[in-house]
Amino acid sequence: MQIFEEKVRTALEANKKVIYKVTTVFRGNELMPRGYWVQAISTDGTLNFNDYVWNIEPGVAFDYMTGRSHLDASMQVKDGQNIVDRTKQQVKQLF
C-alpha cells in the first residue's frame, strides 16, 4: 500500500485536492482482511487509481479467521493476472 500512499502524499504536497478511500475486504466472519480496495482521484485528474492490494507476505502464512500468523518458508506469492481478475470479480460481488 505504500506505493499508493506515496502517490497521494506527492499529490497533496503539490497542493492538489485528492479524494482517497481504502476499503478493507473480509471474507465471511474473518477477523483479518484478505486485502484492501484502494482508490484515489485528484480534482485535476492527474492522480487516478482504483486497485486491490492483497494482504499477503512471502514466507508468512496467515490465518485470516483468527488474525494469527506464523513463518512458513513454503508460502510464496505468485504473480498471475488470473488471480487478480478473480479477486476483482469477488470484490465487486461484495459491493
Short mmCIF file of N, CA and C in Angstrom, two decimals:
data_model
loop_
_atom_site.label_atom_id
_atom_site.label_comp_id
_atom_site.label_asym_id
_atom_site.label_seq_id
_atom_site.Cartn_x
_atom_site.Cartn_y
_atom_site.Cartn_z
N MET A 1 0.82 -1.20 0.00
CA MET A 1 0.00 0.00 0.00
C MET A 1 0.86 1.25 0.00
N GLN A 2 2.10 1.09 0.36
CA GLN A 2 2.98 2.26 0.47
C GLN A 2 3.07 3.02 -0.85
N ILE A 3 3.08 2.30 -1.96
CA ILE A 3 3.17 2.96 -3.27
C ILE A 3 1.99 3.92 -3.46
N PHE A 4 0.80 3.46 -3.12
CA PHE A 4 -0.40 4.29 -3.30
C PHE A 4 -0.40 5.48 -2.33
N GLU A 5 0.02 5.22 -1.10
CA GLU A 5 0.08 6.30 -0.11
C GLU A 5 1.07 7.38 -0.54
N GLU A 6 2.19 6.96 -1.13
CA GLU A 6 3.18 7.93 -1.60
C GLU A 6 2.64 8.76 -2.76
N LYS A 7 1.87 8.13 -3.64
CA LYS A 7 1.27 8.88 -4.75
C LYS A 7 0.32 9.95 -4.23
N VAL A 8 -0.48 9.60 -3.23
CA VAL A 8 -1.41 10.56 -2.65
C VAL A 8 -0.63 11.68 -1.94
N ARG A 9 0.38 11.30 -1.17
CA ARG A 9 1.19 12.28 -0.46
C ARG A 9 1.84 13.27 -1.43
N THR A 10 2.38 12.75 -2.53
CA THR A 10 3.03 13.60 -3.53
C THR A 10 2.02 14.58 -4.13
N ALA A 11 0.83 14.10 -4.43
CA ALA A 11 -0.20 14.98 -4.98
C ALA A 11 -0.59 16.07 -3.98
N LEU A 12 -0.73 15.70 -2.71
CA LEU A 12 -1.08 16.69 -1.68
C LEU A 12 0.03 17.71 -1.49
N GLU A 13 1.28 17.26 -1.56
CA GLU A 13 2.41 18.19 -1.43
C GLU A 13 2.45 19.17 -2.60
N ALA A 14 1.88 18.77 -3.73
CA ALA A 14 1.78 19.67 -4.90
C ALA A 14 0.51 20.51 -4.85
N ASN A 15 -0.12 20.55 -3.67
CA ASN A 15 -1.34 21.34 -3.43
C ASN A 15 -2.52 20.90 -4.27
N LYS A 16 -2.58 19.63 -4.61
CA LYS A 16 -3.74 19.11 -5.33
C LYS A 16 -4.78 18.67 -4.32
N LYS A 17 -6.04 18.72 -4.72
CA LYS A 17 -7.13 18.22 -3.88
C LYS A 17 -7.37 16.78 -4.27
N VAL A 18 -7.39 15.89 -3.25
CA VAL A 18 -7.46 14.45 -3.51
C VAL A 18 -8.57 13.82 -2.66
N ILE A 19 -9.32 12.96 -3.30
CA ILE A 19 -10.26 12.09 -2.58
C ILE A 19 -9.59 10.73 -2.52
N TYR A 20 -9.42 10.20 -1.31
CA TYR A 20 -8.68 8.95 -1.09
C TYR A 20 -9.52 8.03 -0.23
N LYS A 21 -9.69 6.79 -0.67
CA LYS A 21 -10.53 5.85 0.07
C LYS A 21 -9.86 4.47 0.09
N VAL A 22 -9.84 3.86 1.27
CA VAL A 22 -9.34 2.50 1.43
C VAL A 22 -10.46 1.69 2.09
N THR A 23 -10.83 0.57 1.46
CA THR A 23 -11.88 -0.30 1.99
C THR A 23 -11.28 -1.66 2.31
N THR A 24 -11.42 -2.09 3.54
CA THR A 24 -10.95 -3.43 3.90
C THR A 24 -11.90 -4.47 3.32
N VAL A 25 -11.35 -5.59 2.88
CA VAL A 25 -12.15 -6.65 2.27
C VAL A 25 -11.99 -7.92 3.09
N PHE A 26 -13.07 -8.31 3.75
CA PHE A 26 -13.10 -9.52 4.56
C PHE A 26 -13.88 -10.60 3.83
N ARG A 27 -13.66 -11.84 4.19
CA ARG A 27 -14.45 -12.96 3.69
C ARG A 27 -15.20 -13.55 4.88
N GLY A 28 -16.51 -13.47 4.84
CA GLY A 28 -17.33 -14.03 5.93
C GLY A 28 -17.05 -13.33 7.25
N ASN A 29 -16.84 -14.12 8.30
CA ASN A 29 -16.61 -13.60 9.65
C ASN A 29 -15.14 -13.53 10.03
N GLU A 30 -14.27 -13.53 9.05
CA GLU A 30 -12.83 -13.49 9.35
C GLU A 30 -12.46 -12.21 10.07
N LEU A 31 -11.46 -12.31 10.95
CA LEU A 31 -11.00 -11.17 11.73
C LEU A 31 -9.95 -10.34 11.01
N MET A 32 -9.29 -10.95 10.05
CA MET A 32 -8.20 -10.28 9.33
C MET A 32 -8.63 -10.09 7.87
N PRO A 33 -8.45 -8.88 7.32
CA PRO A 33 -8.88 -8.66 5.94
C PRO A 33 -8.02 -9.43 4.94
N ARG A 34 -8.66 -9.87 3.87
CA ARG A 34 -7.95 -10.55 2.77
C ARG A 34 -7.16 -9.54 1.95
N GLY A 35 -7.63 -8.30 1.95
CA GLY A 35 -6.95 -7.28 1.18
C GLY A 35 -7.61 -5.93 1.38
N TYR A 36 -7.19 -4.99 0.54
CA TYR A 36 -7.67 -3.61 0.65
C TYR A 36 -7.97 -3.08 -0.74
N TRP A 37 -9.14 -2.47 -0.88
CA TRP A 37 -9.51 -1.81 -2.12
C TRP A 37 -9.08 -0.35 -1.95
N VAL A 38 -8.16 0.11 -2.78
CA VAL A 38 -7.55 1.43 -2.65
C VAL A 38 -7.96 2.29 -3.85
N GLN A 39 -8.53 3.46 -3.56
CA GLN A 39 -9.00 4.34 -4.62
C GLN A 39 -8.58 5.78 -4.33
N ALA A 40 -8.21 6.49 -5.37
CA ALA A 40 -7.91 7.92 -5.22
C ALA A 40 -8.12 8.62 -6.55
N ILE A 41 -8.51 9.87 -6.45
CA ILE A 41 -8.62 10.72 -7.63
C ILE A 41 -8.38 12.16 -7.21
N SER A 42 -7.65 12.88 -8.03
CA SER A 42 -7.44 14.30 -7.76
C SER A 42 -8.43 15.10 -8.59
N THR A 43 -8.72 16.30 -8.14
CA THR A 43 -9.73 17.10 -8.84
C THR A 43 -9.28 17.49 -10.25
N ASP A 44 -7.96 17.53 -10.47
CA ASP A 44 -7.48 17.85 -11.82
C ASP A 44 -7.26 16.60 -12.68
N GLY A 45 -7.49 15.41 -12.11
CA GLY A 45 -7.40 14.17 -12.86
C GLY A 45 -6.00 13.61 -13.05
N THR A 46 -4.98 14.26 -12.51
CA THR A 46 -3.61 13.77 -12.70
C THR A 46 -3.32 12.56 -11.82
N LEU A 47 -4.08 12.38 -10.76
CA LEU A 47 -3.97 11.19 -9.91
C LEU A 47 -5.28 10.44 -10.01
N ASN A 48 -5.21 9.18 -10.39
CA ASN A 48 -6.44 8.41 -10.57
C ASN A 48 -6.07 6.93 -10.54
N PHE A 49 -6.43 6.24 -9.44
CA PHE A 49 -6.22 4.80 -9.38
C PHE A 49 -7.34 4.13 -8.61
N ASN A 50 -7.52 2.85 -8.90
CA ASN A 50 -8.56 2.03 -8.31
C ASN A 50 -8.01 0.60 -8.33
N ASP A 51 -7.37 0.18 -7.25
CA ASP A 51 -6.64 -1.09 -7.24
C ASP A 51 -6.95 -1.91 -6.00
N TYR A 52 -6.62 -3.20 -6.10
CA TYR A 52 -6.77 -4.12 -4.99
C TYR A 52 -5.38 -4.51 -4.50
N VAL A 53 -5.18 -4.45 -3.18
CA VAL A 53 -3.90 -4.82 -2.57
C VAL A 53 -4.13 -6.05 -1.70
N TRP A 54 -3.48 -7.14 -2.04
CA TRP A 54 -3.59 -8.39 -1.27
C TRP A 54 -2.94 -8.23 0.09
N ASN A 55 -3.51 -8.80 1.10
CA ASN A 55 -2.93 -8.82 2.45
C ASN A 55 -2.16 -10.13 2.61
N ILE A 56 -1.03 -10.21 1.93
CA ILE A 56 -0.19 -11.41 1.93
C ILE A 56 1.26 -11.00 2.09
N GLU A 57 2.08 -11.94 2.50
CA GLU A 57 3.51 -11.68 2.69
C GLU A 57 4.27 -12.97 2.39
N PRO A 58 5.25 -12.93 1.48
CA PRO A 58 6.04 -14.13 1.22
C PRO A 58 6.70 -14.63 2.51
N GLY A 59 6.65 -15.92 2.73
CA GLY A 59 7.28 -16.50 3.91
C GLY A 59 6.45 -16.44 5.17
N VAL A 60 5.23 -15.92 5.07
CA VAL A 60 4.35 -15.83 6.24
C VAL A 60 2.99 -16.40 5.85
N ALA A 61 2.47 -17.31 6.67
CA ALA A 61 1.14 -17.87 6.46
C ALA A 61 0.18 -17.20 7.44
N PHE A 62 -0.91 -16.67 6.91
CA PHE A 62 -1.90 -16.00 7.75
C PHE A 62 -3.11 -16.91 7.95
N ASP A 63 -3.66 -16.86 9.14
CA ASP A 63 -4.96 -17.47 9.42
C ASP A 63 -5.93 -16.30 9.51
N TYR A 64 -6.62 -16.04 8.43
CA TYR A 64 -7.49 -14.87 8.37
C TYR A 64 -8.66 -14.96 9.34
N MET A 65 -9.04 -16.17 9.71
CA MET A 65 -10.17 -16.36 10.63
C MET A 65 -9.81 -15.85 12.03
N THR A 66 -8.58 -16.10 12.47
CA THR A 66 -8.18 -15.70 13.83
C THR A 66 -7.30 -14.46 13.84
N GLY A 67 -6.70 -14.13 12.71
CA GLY A 67 -5.79 -13.00 12.65
C GLY A 67 -4.36 -13.35 13.02
N ARG A 68 -4.11 -14.62 13.28
CA ARG A 68 -2.76 -15.07 13.65
C ARG A 68 -1.94 -15.39 12.42
N SER A 69 -0.62 -15.41 12.62
CA SER A 69 0.29 -15.74 11.52
C SER A 69 1.45 -16.54 12.06
N HIS A 70 2.15 -17.21 11.15
CA HIS A 70 3.37 -17.91 11.51
C HIS A 70 4.30 -17.96 10.29
N LEU A 71 5.58 -18.09 10.56
CA LEU A 71 6.55 -18.17 9.48
C LEU A 71 6.37 -19.47 8.73
N ASP A 72 6.41 -19.40 7.42
CA ASP A 72 6.24 -20.57 6.57
C ASP A 72 7.01 -20.32 5.27
N ALA A 73 8.21 -20.90 5.20
CA ALA A 73 9.08 -20.68 4.06
C ALA A 73 8.47 -21.16 2.75
N SER A 74 7.50 -22.06 2.82
CA SER A 74 6.89 -22.57 1.59
C SER A 74 5.83 -21.62 1.03
N MET A 75 5.44 -20.62 1.82
CA MET A 75 4.43 -19.65 1.36
C MET A 75 5.08 -18.73 0.34
N GLN A 76 4.58 -18.79 -0.90
CA GLN A 76 5.10 -17.96 -1.97
C GLN A 76 3.97 -17.14 -2.55
N VAL A 77 4.32 -15.96 -3.03
CA VAL A 77 3.34 -15.10 -3.67
C VAL A 77 3.51 -15.25 -5.17
N LYS A 78 2.46 -15.74 -5.81
CA LYS A 78 2.51 -15.94 -7.26
C LYS A 78 2.00 -14.69 -7.96
N ASP A 79 2.66 -14.34 -9.02
CA ASP A 79 2.26 -13.18 -9.81
C ASP A 79 1.49 -13.68 -11.02
N GLY A 80 0.18 -13.57 -10.98
CA GLY A 80 -0.62 -14.07 -12.09
C GLY A 80 -1.84 -13.21 -12.32
N GLN A 81 -2.08 -12.84 -13.56
CA GLN A 81 -3.21 -11.97 -13.88
C GLN A 81 -4.54 -12.65 -13.58
N ASN A 82 -4.61 -13.98 -13.72
CA ASN A 82 -5.88 -14.66 -13.44
C ASN A 82 -6.28 -14.53 -11.97
N ILE A 83 -5.30 -14.49 -11.08
CA ILE A 83 -5.60 -14.29 -9.65
C ILE A 83 -6.17 -12.89 -9.44
N VAL A 84 -5.57 -11.91 -10.08
CA VAL A 84 -6.04 -10.52 -9.95
C VAL A 84 -7.46 -10.39 -10.49
N ASP A 85 -7.70 -10.97 -11.65
CA ASP A 85 -9.04 -10.88 -12.25
C ASP A 85 -10.10 -11.54 -11.38
N ARG A 86 -9.78 -12.72 -10.83
CA ARG A 86 -10.73 -13.42 -9.94
C ARG A 86 -11.02 -12.58 -8.70
N THR A 87 -10.00 -11.98 -8.15
CA THR A 87 -10.18 -11.17 -6.95
C THR A 87 -11.05 -9.96 -7.23
N LYS A 88 -10.83 -9.31 -8.34
CA LYS A 88 -11.64 -8.14 -8.68
C LYS A 88 -13.11 -8.53 -8.81
N GLN A 89 -13.37 -9.67 -9.41
CA GLN A 89 -14.75 -10.12 -9.54
C GLN A 89 -15.35 -10.42 -8.17
N GLN A 90 -14.58 -11.05 -7.28
CA GLN A 90 -15.08 -11.35 -5.94
C GLN A 90 -15.37 -10.08 -5.17
N VAL A 91 -14.50 -9.10 -5.28
CA VAL A 91 -14.70 -7.84 -4.56
C VAL A 91 -15.91 -7.10 -5.09
N LYS A 92 -16.10 -7.10 -6.41
CA LYS A 92 -17.26 -6.43 -7.00
C LYS A 92 -18.56 -7.04 -6.48
N GLN A 93 -18.56 -8.36 -6.23
CA GLN A 93 -19.75 -9.02 -5.71
C GLN A 93 -20.08 -8.55 -4.30
N LEU A 94 -19.07 -8.06 -3.57
CA LEU A 94 -19.30 -7.61 -2.20
C LEU A 94 -20.02 -6.27 -2.16
N PHE A 95 -19.89 -5.47 -3.22
CA PHE A 95 -20.43 -4.13 -3.19
C PHE A 95 -21.68 -4.04 -4.01
#
